[in-house]
């Protein structure tokens, strides 16, 4: 795997390899000394043109746990504010010897451009581009689902590596959500069934071609007994003048997860949210903090998943061990 640009680029074997590698990484993080020498001498640049808490910090933590040198670049306070282009920024970082660039950008397709325009020789990992893709979020969500629910529906994989038969409801602002797009693709690849639930105004044009069912009625979908409910953030910053729903109160009434709706779920069902949460809008405080909520665990799993991704894009072809030096086996 040279780059990770889209969840749709992963076939089942590649996705399972990443999830299995993440499990191996997570096991190393139980130890007293968490740092591995695996990426010693490699440089990872975190190139963030859009705000982030979880993704930026977990990529930084992941790279450091693998002993890589890390350069954190935020567009705010950089020469981007003087008008410097993505190309010139990328070439500047390349001159500093980046082996991998982790990029978040407000423009859909920016990571693809970076990977294929020859502006960097390193691996490119998409940390979220516009409304397009957020593949490592989908991977950490799949990892979290696997830890809680695999085998529940008697999937076809005897060692429980896929999510076959699971039903995941993805609820809310699908229109603006790169998390939803990546999750629909990856969950389908891993054998799960997805239902998207949103008001008609927040369902993307062309959704018929997605590998998911669509419903406008949250209570009906909850009554189907989904194994997981993934709430999406209402992305007000992408809504311009608004008009996507009559009022926050009416959105919450139709599509918010609260204690009353939690009670409709099967006992085993988990509640997910990629964060940051709009408490009181798409999710109530008691749903966000419920025992069945795995929101904080999703963040923790993000470190192991991002360690796995960095390891596989930077060291995968050199057959190192998780514990070992890159090239030790060469
Ligand atoms: N889930 C997610 O991408 O969160 P951040 O925007 O905080 O990185």
Tab-separated table of C-alpha atoms and ligand atoms in Angstrom:
chain	number	residue	atom	x	y	z
A	1	UNK	CA	0.000	0.000	0.000
A	2	UNK	CA	1.746	3.172	-1.209
A	3	UNK	CA	-0.950	5.699	-0.158
A	4	UNK	CA	-4.261	5.651	1.727
A	5	UNK	CA	-6.567	8.062	-0.083
A	6	UNK	CA	-10.015	6.479	0.041
A	7	UNK	CA	-11.795	3.684	1.885
A	8	UNK	CA	-13.035	2.636	-1.546
A	9	UNK	CA	-9.467	1.787	-2.594
A	10	UNK	CA	-9.263	-1.019	-0.015
A	11	UNK	CA	-10.302	-4.534	-0.881
A	12	UNK	CA	-11.370	-6.883	1.874
A	13	UNK	CA	-7.914	-8.437	2.323
A	14	UNK	CA	-6.235	-5.018	2.604
A	15	UNK	CA	-8.829	-3.769	5.081
A	16	UNK	CA	-8.467	-6.901	7.207
A	17	UNK	CA	-4.667	-6.566	7.124
A	18	UNK	CA	-4.936	-3.008	8.466
A	19	UNK	CA	-7.385	-4.059	11.202
A	20	UNK	CA	-5.233	-7.054	12.196
A	21	UNK	CA	-2.118	-4.868	12.250
A	22	UNK	CA	-3.990	-2.342	14.399
A	23	UNK	CA	-4.814	-5.137	16.844
A	24	UNK	CA	-1.108	-6.037	17.017
A	25	UNK	CA	-0.257	-2.374	17.543
A	26	UNK	CA	-2.870	-2.064	20.299
A	27	UNK	CA	-1.332	-5.061	22.075
A	28	UNK	CA	2.052	-3.301	22.141
A	29	UNK	CA	0.378	-0.285	23.727
A	30	UNK	CA	-0.546	-2.361	26.792
A	31	UNK	CA	3.137	-2.523	27.679
A	32	UNK	CA	4.862	-0.212	30.118
A	33	UNK	CA	7.145	1.099	27.359
A	34	UNK	CA	4.890	1.964	24.455
A	35	UNK	CA	7.451	3.229	21.968
A	36	UNK	CA	8.514	0.926	19.116
A	37	UNK	CA	11.611	1.465	16.946
A	38	UNK	CA	9.743	0.564	13.746
A	39	UNK	CA	9.882	3.924	11.927
A	40	UNK	CA	13.098	5.274	13.411
A	41	UNK	CA	14.755	7.623	10.906
A	42	UNK	CA	11.520	8.262	8.997
A	43	UNK	CA	9.792	11.647	8.895
A	44	UNK	CA	6.010	12.053	9.020
A	45	UNK	CA	4.509	15.465	8.203
A	46	UNK	CA	1.032	16.243	9.517
A	47	UNK	CA	-0.319	18.812	7.065
A	48	UNK	CA	-3.573	20.243	8.421
A	49	UNK	CA	-5.407	22.911	6.415
A	50	UNK	CA	-8.611	22.352	8.398
A	51	UNK	CA	-9.259	22.191	12.137
A	52	UNK	CA	-8.904	18.874	13.919
A	53	UNK	CA	-8.485	17.584	17.450
A	54	UNK	CA	-8.764	13.778	17.359
A	55	UNK	CA	-7.239	13.027	13.956
A	56	UNK	CA	-4.283	15.396	14.270
A	57	UNK	CA	-3.371	14.335	17.793
A	58	UNK	CA	-3.783	10.632	17.120
A	59	UNK	CA	-1.645	10.726	13.956
A	60	UNK	CA	1.031	12.592	15.920
A	61	UNK	CA	0.813	10.095	18.779
A	62	UNK	CA	0.875	7.156	16.347
A	63	UNK	CA	3.961	8.423	14.510
A	64	UNK	CA	5.800	9.142	17.760
A	65	UNK	CA	4.930	5.711	19.208
A	66	UNK	CA	6.606	4.255	16.101
A	67	UNK	CA	9.705	6.481	16.694
A	68	UNK	CA	9.231	8.557	13.528
A	69	UNK	CA	10.276	12.199	13.472
A	70	UNK	CA	7.123	14.310	13.284
A	71	UNK	CA	6.593	17.736	11.744
A	72	UNK	CA	3.242	19.318	12.537
A	73	UNK	CA	2.072	21.877	10.019
A	74	UNK	CA	-1.077	23.892	10.527
A	75	UNK	CA	-2.256	26.261	7.797
A	76	UNK	CA	-3.158	28.788	10.476
A	77	UNK	CA	-0.006	30.751	11.266
A	78	UNK	CA	1.844	29.467	8.172
A	79	UNK	CA	2.641	31.036	4.812
A	80	UNK	CA	-0.663	29.627	3.521
A	81	UNK	CA	-2.223	32.752	5.043
A	82	UNK	CA	0.066	34.761	2.693
A	83	UNK	CA	-1.388	32.893	-0.269
A	84	UNK	CA	1.081	30.000	-0.643
A	85	UNK	CA	-0.401	27.177	-2.703
A	86	UNK	CA	-0.749	23.499	-1.746
A	87	UNK	CA	1.876	22.665	-4.371
A	88	UNK	CA	4.468	25.087	-2.962
A	89	UNK	CA	3.688	24.048	0.609
A	90	UNK	CA	4.071	20.371	-0.330
A	91	UNK	CA	7.325	20.980	-2.179
A	92	UNK	CA	8.708	22.923	0.793
A	93	UNK	CA	7.932	19.998	3.068
A	94	UNK	CA	9.364	17.556	0.540
A	95	UNK	CA	12.612	19.547	0.618
A	96	UNK	CA	12.705	18.790	4.342
A	97	UNK	CA	12.604	15.061	3.628
A	98	UNK	CA	9.038	13.952	4.328
A	99	UNK	CA	8.612	10.190	3.986
A	100	UNK	CA	4.870	10.410	4.609
A	101	UNK	CA	2.412	13.283	4.456
A	102	UNK	CA	-0.804	13.079	6.441
A	103	UNK	CA	-3.128	15.681	4.947
A	104	UNK	CA	-6.447	17.196	5.971
A	105	UNK	CA	-7.818	19.720	3.507
A	106	UNK	CA	-11.099	21.547	2.952
A	107	UNK	CA	-10.992	20.681	-0.770
A	108	UNK	CA	-12.257	17.244	-1.796
A	109	UNK	CA	-9.507	15.581	-3.834
A	110	UNK	CA	-6.539	17.485	-2.362
A	111	UNK	CA	-4.840	14.285	-1.040
A	112	UNK	CA	-5.280	12.618	-4.450
A	113	UNK	CA	-3.674	15.635	-6.150
A	114	UNK	CA	-0.789	15.589	-3.686
A	115	UNK	CA	-0.203	11.871	-4.223
A	116	UNK	CA	-0.362	11.899	-8.004
A	117	UNK	CA	0.961	15.312	-9.102
A	118	UNK	CA	4.557	14.561	-8.176
A	119	UNK	CA	4.690	17.241	-5.462
A	120	UNK	CA	5.883	14.754	-2.877
A	121	UNK	CA	7.780	11.501	-3.203
A	122	UNK	CA	6.416	10.234	0.084
A	123	UNK	CA	3.333	8.265	1.011
A	124	UNK	CA	0.128	10.293	1.292
A	125	UNK	CA	-2.504	9.517	3.913
A	126	UNK	CA	-5.885	11.226	3.702
A	127	UNK	CA	-6.910	12.597	7.108
A	128	UNK	CA	-10.156	14.040	5.729
A	129	UNK	CA	-10.782	15.992	2.508
A	130	UNK	CA	-13.831	18.205	2.163
A	131	UNK	CA	-17.011	16.151	2.087
A	132	UNK	CA	-15.240	13.337	0.250
A	133	UNK	CA	-13.320	10.798	2.362
A	134	UNK	CA	-11.979	10.097	5.861
A	135	UNK	CA	-10.608	6.566	5.478
A	136	UNK	CA	-8.813	6.259	8.820
A	137	UNK	CA	-12.039	7.249	10.620
A	138	UNK	CA	-13.855	4.427	8.820
A	139	UNK	CA	-11.046	2.020	9.726
A	140	UNK	CA	-11.135	2.947	13.409
A	141	UNK	CA	-14.924	2.619	13.337
A	142	UNK	CA	-14.636	-0.857	11.777
A	143	UNK	CA	-11.995	-1.768	14.366
A	144	UNK	CA	-14.347	-0.635	17.152
A	145	UNK	CA	-17.285	-2.559	15.654
A	146	UNK	CA	-15.123	-5.636	15.350
A	147	UNK	CA	-14.070	-5.465	18.999
A	148	UNK	CA	-17.682	-5.267	20.173
A	149	UNK	CA	-19.824	-7.116	17.697
A	150	UNK	CA	-17.964	-9.516	15.437
A	151	UNK	CA	-19.482	-12.978	15.290
A	152	UNK	CA	-22.804	-11.672	16.581
A	153	UNK	CA	-24.611	-12.457	13.351
A	154	UNK	CA	-22.688	-15.625	12.614
A	155	UNK	CA	-20.675	-14.093	9.783
A	156	UNK	CA	-19.137	-16.279	7.150
A	157	UNK	CA	-15.577	-15.686	8.302
A	158	UNK	CA	-14.737	-18.374	10.878
A	159	UNK	CA	-11.971	-16.322	12.488
A	160	UNK	CA	-14.212	-13.311	12.810
A	161	UNK	CA	-12.252	-10.921	10.668
A	162	UNK	CA	-15.152	-9.299	8.906
A	163	UNK	CA	-18.378	-7.649	9.922
A	164	UNK	CA	-20.637	-9.931	7.905
A	165	UNK	CA	-24.305	-9.656	8.749
A	166	UNK	CA	-24.032	-6.658	11.066
A	167	UNK	CA	-26.536	-3.846	10.571
A	168	UNK	CA	-25.190	-0.332	11.067
A	169	UNK	CA	-27.439	2.747	10.971
A	170	UNK	CA	-25.627	5.968	10.013
A	171	UNK	CA	-27.764	8.904	11.072
A	172	UNK	CA	-27.807	12.624	10.360
A	173	UNK	CA	-25.963	15.004	8.069
A	174	UNK	CA	-25.001	12.470	5.398
A	175	UNK	CA	-24.809	15.189	2.739
A	176	UNK	CA	-21.721	16.866	4.217
A	177	UNK	CA	-20.156	13.793	5.784
A	178	UNK	CA	-16.886	12.296	4.563
A	179	UNK	CA	-17.204	9.911	7.527
A	180	UNK	CA	-20.460	8.534	6.082
A	181	UNK	CA	-18.989	8.141	2.588
A	182	UNK	CA	-15.932	6.256	3.868
A	183	UNK	CA	-17.953	4.117	6.262
A	184	UNK	CA	-20.513	3.079	3.642
A	185	UNK	CA	-17.695	1.850	1.400
A	186	UNK	CA	-15.644	0.089	4.065
A	187	UNK	CA	-18.589	-1.490	5.887
A	188	UNK	CA	-19.850	-2.883	2.582
A	189	UNK	CA	-16.378	-4.274	1.816
A	190	UNK	CA	-16.375	-5.982	5.218
A	191	UNK	CA	-19.845	-7.458	4.740
A	192	UNK	CA	-22.018	-5.239	6.918
A	193	UNK	CA	-25.411	-3.812	5.934
A	194	UNK	CA	-25.777	-0.038	6.197
A	195	UNK	CA	-28.901	2.094	6.477
A	196	UNK	CA	-28.493	5.841	6.051
A	197	UNK	CA	-31.046	7.882	7.985
A	198	UNK	CA	-31.454	11.596	7.297
A	199	UNK	CA	-33.958	14.266	6.382
A	200	UNK	CA	-34.398	14.425	2.593
A	201	UNK	CA	-32.458	17.725	2.487
A	202	UNK	CA	-29.364	16.028	3.942
A	203	UNK	CA	-29.305	13.033	1.600
A	204	UNK	CA	-26.808	13.464	-1.278
A	205	UNK	CA	-27.890	13.445	-4.903
A	206	UNK	CA	-26.927	10.073	-6.392
A	207	UNK	CA	-27.228	8.156	-3.111
A	208	UNK	CA	-28.987	5.357	-5.066
A	209	UNK	CA	-25.555	4.283	-6.301
A	210	UNK	CA	-24.202	3.919	-2.752
A	211	UNK	CA	-24.080	0.474	-1.165
A	212	UNK	CA	-26.624	1.421	1.509
A	213	UNK	CA	-30.349	1.627	2.118
A	214	UNK	CA	-31.858	5.056	2.797
A	215	UNK	CA	-34.593	5.955	5.272
A	216	UNK	CA	-36.081	9.273	6.384
A	217	UNK	CA	-37.521	7.779	9.590
A	218	UNK	CA	-35.138	7.173	12.484
A	219	UNK	CA	-37.673	5.472	14.752
A	220	UNK	CA	-38.544	2.930	12.037
A	221	UNK	CA	-34.862	2.051	11.591
A	222	UNK	CA	-34.292	1.761	15.346
A	223	UNK	CA	-37.206	-0.690	15.455
A	224	UNK	CA	-35.326	-2.889	12.956
A	225	UNK	CA	-32.797	-3.554	15.758
A	226	UNK	CA	-29.519	-2.259	14.318
A	227	UNK	CA	-26.330	-3.535	15.952
A	228	UNK	CA	-24.770	-0.068	15.933
A	229	UNK	CA	-26.028	3.461	15.522
A	230	UNK	CA	-23.456	5.898	14.196
A	231	UNK	CA	-24.552	9.489	14.761
A	232	UNK	CA	-23.122	12.154	12.448
A	233	UNK	CA	-22.255	15.693	13.380
A	234	UNK	CA	-24.489	18.380	11.905
A	235	UNK	CA	-21.849	20.309	9.950
A	236	UNK	CA	-23.168	23.827	10.314
A	237	UNK	CA	-19.898	25.269	8.969
A	238	UNK	CA	-20.659	23.665	5.576
A	239	UNK	CA	-24.317	24.785	5.480
A	240	UNK	CA	-23.820	28.412	4.466
A	241	UNK	CA	-27.055	30.243	5.116
A	242	UNK	CA	-28.775	27.119	6.434
A	243	UNK	CA	-32.190	25.975	5.253
A	244	UNK	CA	-31.462	22.265	5.541
A	245	UNK	CA	-33.935	21.848	8.411
A	246	UNK	CA	-36.561	24.174	9.903
A	247	UNK	CA	-34.968	24.561	13.339
A	248	UNK	CA	-32.475	22.776	15.635
A	249	UNK	CA	-35.425	21.664	17.787
A	250	UNK	CA	-37.166	20.018	14.829
A	251	UNK	CA	-33.926	18.331	13.708
A	252	UNK	CA	-33.437	16.896	17.201
A	253	UNK	CA	-37.035	15.713	17.344
A	254	UNK	CA	-36.706	13.865	14.036
A	255	UNK	CA	-33.106	12.704	14.035
A	256	UNK	CA	-31.537	13.199	17.476
A	257	UNK	CA	-30.537	10.229	19.608
A	258	UNK	CA	-31.826	10.533	23.170
A	259	UNK	CA	-32.680	8.265	26.098
A	260	UNK	CA	-36.122	7.475	24.686
A	261	UNK	CA	-34.626	6.269	21.400
A	262	UNK	CA	-31.757	4.441	23.129
A	263	UNK	CA	-34.380	2.336	24.884
A	264	UNK	CA	-35.656	1.083	21.489
A	265	UNK	CA	-32.258	-0.459	20.629
A	266	UNK	CA	-31.314	-4.106	21.213
A	267	UNK	CA	-29.356	-4.640	24.421
A	268	UNK	CA	-26.106	-5.360	22.584
A	269	UNK	CA	-26.270	-2.327	20.270
A	270	UNK	CA	-23.551	0.296	20.520
A	271	UNK	CA	-23.675	4.057	19.963
A	272	UNK	CA	-20.930	5.681	17.906
A	273	UNK	CA	-20.043	9.240	16.915
A	274	UNK	CA	-16.861	10.373	15.121
A	275	UNK	CA	-16.733	13.604	17.110
A	276	UNK	CA	-16.791	16.438	17.706
A	277	UNK	CA	-20.345	16.062	19.031
A	278	UNK	CA	-23.056	18.710	19.050
A	279	UNK	CA	-24.549	17.682	22.373
A	280	UNK	CA	-28.224	18.542	22.470
A	281	UNK	CA	-28.545	18.583	18.671
A	282	UNK	CA	-27.769	15.188	17.059
A	283	UNK	CA	-27.095	13.421	20.369
A	284	UNK	CA	-28.262	14.100	23.914
A	285	UNK	CA	-25.865	14.061	26.848
A	286	UNK	CA	-27.382	10.869	28.246
A	287	UNK	CA	-26.961	9.090	24.891
A	288	UNK	CA	-23.393	10.371	24.468
A	289	UNK	CA	-22.450	9.248	27.973
A	290	UNK	CA	-24.468	6.009	28.078
A	291	UNK	CA	-22.786	2.700	28.933
A	292	UNK	CA	-23.348	1.544	25.361
A	293	UNK	CA	-21.644	4.654	23.931
A	294	UNK	CA	-18.172	3.839	22.546
A	295	UNK	CA	-17.296	7.394	21.513
A	296	UNK	CA	-14.212	7.656	23.744
A	297	UNK	CA	-13.086	4.162	22.766
A	298	UNK	CA	-13.283	5.184	19.098
A	299	UNK	CA	-10.729	7.923	19.827
A	300	UNK	CA	-8.422	5.495	21.630
A	301	UNK	CA	-8.694	2.970	18.798
A	302	UNK	CA	-7.705	5.724	16.371
A	303	UNK	CA	-4.130	5.644	17.652
A	304	UNK	CA	-3.680	1.903	17.007
A	305	UNK	CA	-5.335	2.153	13.584
A	306	UNK	CA	-3.159	5.106	12.557
A	307	UNK	CA	-0.038	3.311	13.814
A	308	UNK	CA	-1.041	0.423	11.545
A	309	UNK	CA	-1.605	2.674	8.540
A	310	UNK	CA	1.703	4.544	8.948
A	311	UNK	CA	3.508	1.257	9.458
A	312	UNK	CA	1.978	-0.316	6.346
A	313	UNK	CA	2.533	2.667	4.012
A	314	UNK	CA	6.085	3.265	5.214
A	315	UNK	CA	7.353	-0.178	6.053
A	316	UNK	CA	4.915	-2.622	4.499
A	317	UNK	CA	7.110	-3.537	1.553
A	318	UNK	CA	10.182	-4.079	3.699
A	319	UNK	CA	8.614	-6.888	5.712
A	320	UNK	CA	9.533	-5.574	9.125
A	321	UNK	CA	7.927	-6.930	12.258
A	322	UNK	CA	5.710	-4.645	14.291
A	323	UNK	CA	8.419	-4.615	16.960
A	324	UNK	CA	11.349	-4.475	14.598
A	325	UNK	CA	13.456	-2.012	12.700
A	326	UNK	CA	12.456	-1.190	9.136
A	327	UNK	CA	14.554	-3.268	6.816
A	328	UNK	CA	15.704	-5.608	9.562
A	329	UNK	CA	14.591	-8.583	7.514
A	330	UNK	CA	16.052	-7.317	4.228
B	1	LIG	N1	-13.445	12.554	13.829
B	1	LIG	C1	-12.643	13.572	13.464
B	1	LIG	O1	-12.153	13.638	12.338
B	1	LIG	O2	-12.416	14.479	14.479
B	1	LIG	P1	-11.452	15.738	14.349
B	1	LIG	O3	-12.073	16.699	13.383
B	1	LIG	O4	-11.346	16.295	15.747
B	1	LIG	O5	-10.136	15.251	13.844
